[in-house]
Coordinates of C-alpha atoms in Angstrom, one line a residue:
X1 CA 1.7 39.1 -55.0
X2 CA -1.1 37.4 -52.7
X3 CA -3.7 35.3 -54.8
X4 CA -7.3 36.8 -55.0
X5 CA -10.1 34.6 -54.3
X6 CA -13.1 35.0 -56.7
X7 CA -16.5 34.5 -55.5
X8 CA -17.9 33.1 -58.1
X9 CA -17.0 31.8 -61.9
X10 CA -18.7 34.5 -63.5
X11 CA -16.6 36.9 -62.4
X12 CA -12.9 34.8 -63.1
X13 CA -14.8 34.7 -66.8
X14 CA -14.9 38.6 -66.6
X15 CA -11.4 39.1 -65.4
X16 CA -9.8 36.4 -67.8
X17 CA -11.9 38.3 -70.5
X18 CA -10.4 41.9 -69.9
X19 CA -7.0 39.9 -70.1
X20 CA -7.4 38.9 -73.2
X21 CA -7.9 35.3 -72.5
X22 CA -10.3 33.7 -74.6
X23 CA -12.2 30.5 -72.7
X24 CA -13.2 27.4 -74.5
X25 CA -15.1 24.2 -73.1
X26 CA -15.6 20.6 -74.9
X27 CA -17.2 17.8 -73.5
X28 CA -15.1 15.1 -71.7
X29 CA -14.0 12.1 -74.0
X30 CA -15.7 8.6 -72.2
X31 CA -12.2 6.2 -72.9
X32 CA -13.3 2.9 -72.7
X33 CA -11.6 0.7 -70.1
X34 CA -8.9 -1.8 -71.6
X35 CA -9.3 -5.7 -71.5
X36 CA -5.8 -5.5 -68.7
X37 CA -7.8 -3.4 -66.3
X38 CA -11.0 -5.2 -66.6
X39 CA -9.2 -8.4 -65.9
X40 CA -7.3 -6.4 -63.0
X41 CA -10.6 -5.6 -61.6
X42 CA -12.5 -9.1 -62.2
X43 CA -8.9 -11.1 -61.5
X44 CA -10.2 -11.8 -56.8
X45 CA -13.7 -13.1 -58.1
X46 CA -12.9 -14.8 -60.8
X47 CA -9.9 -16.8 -58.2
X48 CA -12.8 -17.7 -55.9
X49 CA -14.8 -18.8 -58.5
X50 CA -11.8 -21.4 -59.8
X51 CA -11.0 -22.2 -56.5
X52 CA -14.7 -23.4 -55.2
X53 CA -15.1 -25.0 -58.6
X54 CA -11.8 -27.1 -58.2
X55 CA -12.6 -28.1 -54.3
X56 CA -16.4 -29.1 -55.8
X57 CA -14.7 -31.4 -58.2
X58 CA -12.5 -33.0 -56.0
X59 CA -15.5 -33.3 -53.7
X60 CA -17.2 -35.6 -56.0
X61 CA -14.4 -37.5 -57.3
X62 CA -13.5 -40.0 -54.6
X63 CA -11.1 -41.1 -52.9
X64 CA -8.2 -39.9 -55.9
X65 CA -8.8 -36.5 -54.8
X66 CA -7.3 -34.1 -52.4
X67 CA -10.7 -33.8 -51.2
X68 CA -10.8 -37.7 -50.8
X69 CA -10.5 -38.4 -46.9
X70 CA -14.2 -37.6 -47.2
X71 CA -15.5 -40.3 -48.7
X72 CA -15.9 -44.2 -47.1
X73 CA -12.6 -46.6 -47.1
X74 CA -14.2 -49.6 -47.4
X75 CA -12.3 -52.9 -48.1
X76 CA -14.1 -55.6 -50.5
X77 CA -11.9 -59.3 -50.4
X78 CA -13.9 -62.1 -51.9
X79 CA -13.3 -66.0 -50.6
X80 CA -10.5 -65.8 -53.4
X81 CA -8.4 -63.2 -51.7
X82 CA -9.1 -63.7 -48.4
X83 CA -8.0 -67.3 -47.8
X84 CA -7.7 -67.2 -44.2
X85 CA -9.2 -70.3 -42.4
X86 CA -9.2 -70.9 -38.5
X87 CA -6.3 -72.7 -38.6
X88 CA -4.6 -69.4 -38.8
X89 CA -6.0 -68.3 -36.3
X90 CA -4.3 -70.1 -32.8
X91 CA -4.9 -70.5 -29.7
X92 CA -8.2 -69.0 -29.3
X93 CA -10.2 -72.5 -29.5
X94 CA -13.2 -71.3 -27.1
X95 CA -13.8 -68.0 -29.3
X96 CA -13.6 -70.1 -32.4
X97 CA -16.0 -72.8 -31.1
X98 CA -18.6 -70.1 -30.4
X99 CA -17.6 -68.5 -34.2
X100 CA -18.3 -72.4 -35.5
X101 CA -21.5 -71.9 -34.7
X102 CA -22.1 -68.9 -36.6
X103 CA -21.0 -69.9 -39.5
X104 CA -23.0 -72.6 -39.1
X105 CA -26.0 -70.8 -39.3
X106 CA -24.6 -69.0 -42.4
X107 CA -23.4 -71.4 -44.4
X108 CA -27.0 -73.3 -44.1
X109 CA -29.6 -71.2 -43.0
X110 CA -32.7 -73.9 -43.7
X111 CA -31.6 -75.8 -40.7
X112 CA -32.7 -73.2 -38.7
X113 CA -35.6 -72.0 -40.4
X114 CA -37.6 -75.2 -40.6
X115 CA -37.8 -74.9 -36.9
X116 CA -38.6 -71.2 -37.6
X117 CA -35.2 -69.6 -36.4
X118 CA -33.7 -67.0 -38.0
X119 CA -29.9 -66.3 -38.9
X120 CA -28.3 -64.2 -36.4
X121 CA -27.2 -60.4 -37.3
X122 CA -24.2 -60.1 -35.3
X123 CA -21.6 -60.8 -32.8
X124 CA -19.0 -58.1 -31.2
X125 CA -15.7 -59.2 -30.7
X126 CA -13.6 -57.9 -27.9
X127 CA -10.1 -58.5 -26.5
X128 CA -7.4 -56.8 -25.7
X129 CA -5.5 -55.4 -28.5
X130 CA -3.4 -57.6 -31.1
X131 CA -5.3 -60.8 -29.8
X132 CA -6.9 -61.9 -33.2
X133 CA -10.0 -60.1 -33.7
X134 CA -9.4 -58.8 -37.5
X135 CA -8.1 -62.4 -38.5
X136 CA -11.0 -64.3 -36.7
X137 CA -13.2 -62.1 -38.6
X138 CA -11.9 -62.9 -42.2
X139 CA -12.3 -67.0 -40.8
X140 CA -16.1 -66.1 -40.4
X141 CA -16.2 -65.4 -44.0
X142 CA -14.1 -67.3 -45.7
X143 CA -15.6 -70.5 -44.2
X144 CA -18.9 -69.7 -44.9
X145 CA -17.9 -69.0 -48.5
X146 CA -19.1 -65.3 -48.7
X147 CA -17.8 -61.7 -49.2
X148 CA -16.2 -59.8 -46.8
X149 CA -16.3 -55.9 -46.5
X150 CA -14.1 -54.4 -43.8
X151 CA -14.2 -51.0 -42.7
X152 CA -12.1 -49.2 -39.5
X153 CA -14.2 -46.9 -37.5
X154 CA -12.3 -43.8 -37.8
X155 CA -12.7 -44.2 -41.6
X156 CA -16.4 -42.9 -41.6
X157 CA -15.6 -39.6 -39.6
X158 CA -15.1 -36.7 -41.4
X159 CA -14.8 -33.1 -41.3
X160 CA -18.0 -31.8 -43.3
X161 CA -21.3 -31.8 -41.6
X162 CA -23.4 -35.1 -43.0
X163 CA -20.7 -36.4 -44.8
X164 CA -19.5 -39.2 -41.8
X165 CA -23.8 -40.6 -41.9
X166 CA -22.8 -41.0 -45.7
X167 CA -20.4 -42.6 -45.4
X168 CA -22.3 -45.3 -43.1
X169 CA -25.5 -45.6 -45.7
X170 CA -22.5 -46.1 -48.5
X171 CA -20.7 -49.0 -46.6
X172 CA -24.2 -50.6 -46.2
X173 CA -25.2 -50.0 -49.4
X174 CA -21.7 -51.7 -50.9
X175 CA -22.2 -54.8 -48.6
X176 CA -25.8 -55.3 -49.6
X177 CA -24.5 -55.0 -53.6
X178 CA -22.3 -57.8 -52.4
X179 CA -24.8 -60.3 -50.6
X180 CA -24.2 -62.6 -48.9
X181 CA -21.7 -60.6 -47.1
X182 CA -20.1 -60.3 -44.1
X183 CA -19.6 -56.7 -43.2
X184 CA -17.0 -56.2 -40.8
X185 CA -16.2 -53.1 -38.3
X186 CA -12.7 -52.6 -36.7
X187 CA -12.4 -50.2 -33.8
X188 CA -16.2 -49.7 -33.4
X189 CA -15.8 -47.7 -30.3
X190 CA -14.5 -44.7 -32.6
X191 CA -18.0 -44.0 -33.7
X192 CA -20.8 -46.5 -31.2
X193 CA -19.8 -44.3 -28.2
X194 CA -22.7 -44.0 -25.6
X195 CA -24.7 -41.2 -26.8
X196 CA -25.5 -38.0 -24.7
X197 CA -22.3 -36.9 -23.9
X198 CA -21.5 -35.2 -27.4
X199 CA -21.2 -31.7 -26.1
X200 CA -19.1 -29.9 -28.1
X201 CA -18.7 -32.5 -30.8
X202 CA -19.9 -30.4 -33.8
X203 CA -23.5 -30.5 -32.9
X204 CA -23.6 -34.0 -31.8
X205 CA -22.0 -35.8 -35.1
X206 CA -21.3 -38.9 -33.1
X207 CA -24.5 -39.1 -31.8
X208 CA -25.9 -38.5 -35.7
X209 CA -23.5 -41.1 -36.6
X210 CA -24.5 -43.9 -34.6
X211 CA -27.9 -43.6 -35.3
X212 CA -27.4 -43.9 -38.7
X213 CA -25.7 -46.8 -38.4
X214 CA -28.1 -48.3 -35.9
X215 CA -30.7 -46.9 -38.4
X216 CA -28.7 -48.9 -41.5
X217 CA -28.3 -52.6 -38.8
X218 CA -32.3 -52.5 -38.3
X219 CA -32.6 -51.5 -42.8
X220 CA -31.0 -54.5 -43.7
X221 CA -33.7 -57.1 -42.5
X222 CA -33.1 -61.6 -42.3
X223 CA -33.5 -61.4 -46.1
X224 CA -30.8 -59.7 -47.3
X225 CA -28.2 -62.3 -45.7
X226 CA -26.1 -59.9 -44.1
X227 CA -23.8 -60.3 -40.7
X228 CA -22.6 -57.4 -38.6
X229 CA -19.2 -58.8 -36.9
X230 CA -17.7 -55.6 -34.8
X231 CA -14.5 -55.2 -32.6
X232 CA -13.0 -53.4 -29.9
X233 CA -10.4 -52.9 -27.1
X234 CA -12.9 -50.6 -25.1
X235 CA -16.4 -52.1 -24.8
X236 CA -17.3 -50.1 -21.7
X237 CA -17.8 -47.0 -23.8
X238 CA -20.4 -48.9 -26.4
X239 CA -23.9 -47.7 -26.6
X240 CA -26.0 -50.3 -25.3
X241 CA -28.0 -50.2 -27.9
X242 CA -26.0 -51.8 -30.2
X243 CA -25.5 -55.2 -28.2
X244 CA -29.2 -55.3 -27.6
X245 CA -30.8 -58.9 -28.9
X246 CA -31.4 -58.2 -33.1
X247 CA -28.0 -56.0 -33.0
X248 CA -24.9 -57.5 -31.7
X249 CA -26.0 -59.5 -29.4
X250 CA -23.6 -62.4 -29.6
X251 CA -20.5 -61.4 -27.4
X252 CA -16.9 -63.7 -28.1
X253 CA -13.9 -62.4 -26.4
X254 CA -11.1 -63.0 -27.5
X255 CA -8.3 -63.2 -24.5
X256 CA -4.4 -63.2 -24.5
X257 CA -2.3 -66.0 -26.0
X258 CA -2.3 -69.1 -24.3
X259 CA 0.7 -71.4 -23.9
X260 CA 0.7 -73.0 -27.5
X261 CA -0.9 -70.0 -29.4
X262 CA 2.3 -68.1 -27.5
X263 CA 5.2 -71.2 -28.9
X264 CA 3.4 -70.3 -32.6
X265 CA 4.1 -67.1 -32.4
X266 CA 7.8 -67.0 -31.1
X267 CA 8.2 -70.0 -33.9
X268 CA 6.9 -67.5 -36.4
X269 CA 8.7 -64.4 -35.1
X270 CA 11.7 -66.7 -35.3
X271 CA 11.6 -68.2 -38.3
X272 CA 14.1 -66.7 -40.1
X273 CA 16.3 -66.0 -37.4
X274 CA 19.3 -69.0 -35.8
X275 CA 18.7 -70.1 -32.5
X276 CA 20.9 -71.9 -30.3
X277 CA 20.3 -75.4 -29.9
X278 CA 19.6 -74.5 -25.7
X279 CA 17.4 -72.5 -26.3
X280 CA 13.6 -73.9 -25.4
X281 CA 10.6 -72.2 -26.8
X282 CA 8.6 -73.8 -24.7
X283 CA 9.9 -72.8 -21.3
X284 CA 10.5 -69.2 -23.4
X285 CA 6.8 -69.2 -24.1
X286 CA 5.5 -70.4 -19.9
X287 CA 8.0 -66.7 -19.2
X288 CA 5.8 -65.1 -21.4
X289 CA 2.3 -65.7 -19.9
X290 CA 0.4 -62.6 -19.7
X291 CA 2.1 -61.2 -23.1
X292 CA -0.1 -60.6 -26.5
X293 CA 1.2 -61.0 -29.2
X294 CA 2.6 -57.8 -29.7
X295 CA 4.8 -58.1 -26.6
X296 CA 6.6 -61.1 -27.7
X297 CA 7.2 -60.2 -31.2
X298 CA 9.0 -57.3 -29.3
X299 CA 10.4 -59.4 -27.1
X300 CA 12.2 -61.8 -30.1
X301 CA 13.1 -58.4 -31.8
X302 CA 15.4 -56.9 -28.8
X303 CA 17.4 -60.5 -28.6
X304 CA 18.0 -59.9 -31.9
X305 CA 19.2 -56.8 -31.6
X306 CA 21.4 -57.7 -28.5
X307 CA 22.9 -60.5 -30.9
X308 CA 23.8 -58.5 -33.3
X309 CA 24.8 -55.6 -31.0
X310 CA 27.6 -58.1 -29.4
X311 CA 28.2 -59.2 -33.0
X312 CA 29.7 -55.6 -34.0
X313 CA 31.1 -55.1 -30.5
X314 CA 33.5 -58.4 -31.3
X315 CA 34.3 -57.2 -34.9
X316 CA 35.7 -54.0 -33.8
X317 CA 38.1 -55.7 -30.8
X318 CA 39.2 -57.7 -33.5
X319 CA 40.3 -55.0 -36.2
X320 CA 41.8 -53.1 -33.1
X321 CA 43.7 -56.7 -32.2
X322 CA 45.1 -56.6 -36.0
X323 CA 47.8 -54.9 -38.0
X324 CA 48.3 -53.9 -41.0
X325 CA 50.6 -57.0 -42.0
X326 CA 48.2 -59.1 -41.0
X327 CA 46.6 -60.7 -44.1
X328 CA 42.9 -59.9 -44.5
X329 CA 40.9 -63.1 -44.2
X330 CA 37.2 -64.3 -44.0
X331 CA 36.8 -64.8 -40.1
X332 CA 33.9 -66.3 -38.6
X333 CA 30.9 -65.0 -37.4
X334 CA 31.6 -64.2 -33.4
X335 CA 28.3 -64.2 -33.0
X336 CA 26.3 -66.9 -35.3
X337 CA 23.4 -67.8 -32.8
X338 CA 21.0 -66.1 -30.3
X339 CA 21.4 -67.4 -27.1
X340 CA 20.2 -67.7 -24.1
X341 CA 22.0 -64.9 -22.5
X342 CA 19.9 -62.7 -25.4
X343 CA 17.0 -63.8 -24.8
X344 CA 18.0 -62.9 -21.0
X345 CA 18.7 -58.9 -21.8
X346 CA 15.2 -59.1 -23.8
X347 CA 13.5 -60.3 -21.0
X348 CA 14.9 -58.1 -18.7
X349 CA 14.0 -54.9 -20.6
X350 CA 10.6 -56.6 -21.8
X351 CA 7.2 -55.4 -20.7
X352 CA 3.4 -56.5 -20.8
X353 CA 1.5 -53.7 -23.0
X354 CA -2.0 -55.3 -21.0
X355 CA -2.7 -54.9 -17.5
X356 CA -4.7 -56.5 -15.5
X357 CA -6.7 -53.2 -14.8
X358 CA -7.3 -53.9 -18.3
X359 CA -8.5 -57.5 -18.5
X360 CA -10.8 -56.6 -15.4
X361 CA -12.4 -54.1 -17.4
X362 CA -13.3 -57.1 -19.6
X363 CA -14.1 -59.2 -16.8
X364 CA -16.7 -56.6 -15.7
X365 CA -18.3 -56.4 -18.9
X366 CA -18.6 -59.7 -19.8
X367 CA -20.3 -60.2 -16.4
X368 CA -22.9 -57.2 -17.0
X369 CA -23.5 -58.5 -20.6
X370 CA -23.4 -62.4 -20.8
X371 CA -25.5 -64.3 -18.7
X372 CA -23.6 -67.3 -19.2
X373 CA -20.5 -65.8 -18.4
X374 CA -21.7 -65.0 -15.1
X375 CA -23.4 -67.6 -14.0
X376 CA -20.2 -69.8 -14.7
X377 CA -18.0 -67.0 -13.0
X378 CA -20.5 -67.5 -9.9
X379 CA -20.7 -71.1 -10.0
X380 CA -24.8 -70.1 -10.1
X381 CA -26.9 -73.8 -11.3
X382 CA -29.2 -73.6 -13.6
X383 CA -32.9 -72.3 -12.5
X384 CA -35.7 -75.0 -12.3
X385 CA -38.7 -74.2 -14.2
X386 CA -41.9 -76.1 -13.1
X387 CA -44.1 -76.1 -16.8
X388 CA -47.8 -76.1 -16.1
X389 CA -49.2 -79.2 -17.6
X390 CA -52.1 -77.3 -19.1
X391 CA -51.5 -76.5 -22.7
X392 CA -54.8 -76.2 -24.2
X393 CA -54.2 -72.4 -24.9
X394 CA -51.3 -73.0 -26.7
X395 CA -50.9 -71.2 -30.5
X396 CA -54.7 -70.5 -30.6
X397 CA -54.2 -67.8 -33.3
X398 CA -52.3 -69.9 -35.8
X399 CA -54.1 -67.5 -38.7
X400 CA -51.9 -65.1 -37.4
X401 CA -48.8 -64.3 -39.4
X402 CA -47.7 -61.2 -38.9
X403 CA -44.0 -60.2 -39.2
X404 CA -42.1 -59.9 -36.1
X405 CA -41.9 -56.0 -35.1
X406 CA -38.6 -56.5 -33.6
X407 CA -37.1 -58.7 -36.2

């Protein structure tokens, strides 16, 4: 039969009452809720919480953590471990000359003070890539008997906003614990680009970045024996305010190999390795002008390989050539030397990694940046100054001693 629909519940009591249905009611029980569905329930937080608590941790633990690519890679070698003297470091003798001269003024500052100079606070090497720059660096310090702190450019940069500028004060703050000190920075143009053209760069952190570290370079003052040495392949896209005088201002290129920095090299790359008795380095090394260092190591590497590429070539026309009643016997090498006719395929599949779109790039800036330079480049004299011969206003305020404001 079709189900009534009551209008209200008084009336169902009525009906279920002429039935004979009796109606009770009792308060619901309140069931408390077990420990598995309050940890069901709690189970997403309480994951967050762990997981921000473990990336905290790792945060502030170094360089062990997984979080550890945020914090500054800095390299401390004392004299001890860094025994690298300019010796090593070939065929670069103008560039070491003018790096004589700053260890000079390191490794005795009172000659220069008692005519009131102070100790430079930097030079910027630049070069083409794989000329020296690194090596030449760890000379500077080990000659002038101090610490040495090397740090790569890239190494500051990281992903979390402030953390690259902390980076910078911690480098500074390691190479002033270490005084006297020569801090060194490879591949500065990662992080001393010219500023103002940071759009889209996360706010500007390069910009943020390189003031901190032209911030830290003006910090560290003539008394806490510090020297800036930087290098870079790209000195076009430097700030200029970092090679302004009181900054970088001392500027040492470093150029390709020249004909007896290249025979060291080929002697080195070869060392290990039999020659043929033909075989002239010397004339090897005048085909190789132009090369860095780089190139020639590759170029040593691919007669190699052609030796040893004929060597298997002739052991496998000889095991074709023999049967199996042949007795098995030690045969000679077929190939015992490198030759000239190696050397030949290498040089016919070798390349130069620098062009000389590159080394004009050099030329240019050395010319914009180093008045010497250029006047030698334009065969310019040097300018005649005609000193008045009056002199009686000379030093008048010799109470005057304040500190220089752009020292």
């Amino acid at each position: 039969p079709p189900r009534s629909t009551l209008s209200s519940s008084s009336a169902a009591s009525d009906v279920y009452k002429r039935q004979g249905v009796s109606i009770s009611a009792s308060p619901l029980e309140e069931k408390m809720p077990s420990l598995l569905g309050i940890l069901l329930s709690w189970f997403p937080m309480l994951l967050l919480i762990a997981v921000w608590i473990f990336f905290m941790r790792q945060m502030q633990g170094g360089k062990g953590g997984a979080m550890g690519f945020g914090r500054s890679k800095a390299k401390m070698m004392n004299e001890v471990k860094g025994k690298v003297t300019f010796n090593d470091v070939a065929g670069v003798e103008e560039a070491k000359e003018e790096v004589e001269e700053i260890v000079e003024f390191l490794r005795d500052p009172k000659k220069f003070s008692r005519l009131g100079g102070k100790i430079p606070k930097g030079a910027l090497l630049i070069g083409p890539p794989g000329t020296g720059k690194t090596l030449l660096a760890k000379a500077v310090a080990n000659e002038c008997s101090s610490n040495f702190v090397s740090v790569k450019g890239p190494e500051l940069l990281t992903m979390w906003f402030g953390e690259s500028e902390g980076n910078v004060r911690e480098v500074f703050d390691k190479a002033r614990a270490a005084a006297p000190c020569v801090l060194f920075f490879d591949e500065l143009d990662s992080v001393g680009v010219a500023r103002g053209g940071s759009h889209g760069d996360a706010g500007g952190a390069g910009d943020r970045v390189l003031n901190q570290l032209l911030t830290e370079m003006d910090g560290a003052g003539a008394k806490k024996n510090l020297f800036f040495i930087g290098a870079t392949n790209r000195p076009e896209i430097l700030d200029e305010a970092l090679i302004r005088p009181g900054r970088l201002d001392q500027l040492i290129y470093i150029p390709l190999p020249d004909k007896v920095a290249r025979v060291g090299i080929i002697k080195a790359v070869l060392r290990k390795s039999p020659v043929a008795p033909n075989v002239n380095l010397d004339f090897l090394a005048d085909q190789c002008e132009g090369f860095s260092g780089a190139d020639m190591t590759e170029l040593c590497q691919r007669a190699t390989k052609a030796a040893i590429r004929e060597s298997i070539a002739a052991e496998e026309d000889r095991k074709k050539l023999m049967t199996n009643e042949d007795e098995v016997m030690e045969m000679e090498d077929p190939v015992p030397v490198i030759t000239r006719a190696h050397f030949e395929e290498a040089m016919a599949n070798a390349r130069r990694s620098v062009t000389e779109y590159d080394l004009n790039k050099f030329e240019q800036f050395r010319t914009k940046f180093d008045p010497a330079y250029a006047a030698k480049v334009g065969n310019k004299t040097r300018a005649v100054i005609n000193w008045p011969e009056d002199n009686s206003s000379q030093f008048q305020n010799k109470e005057d001693d304040d500190d220089d404001l752009y020292a």
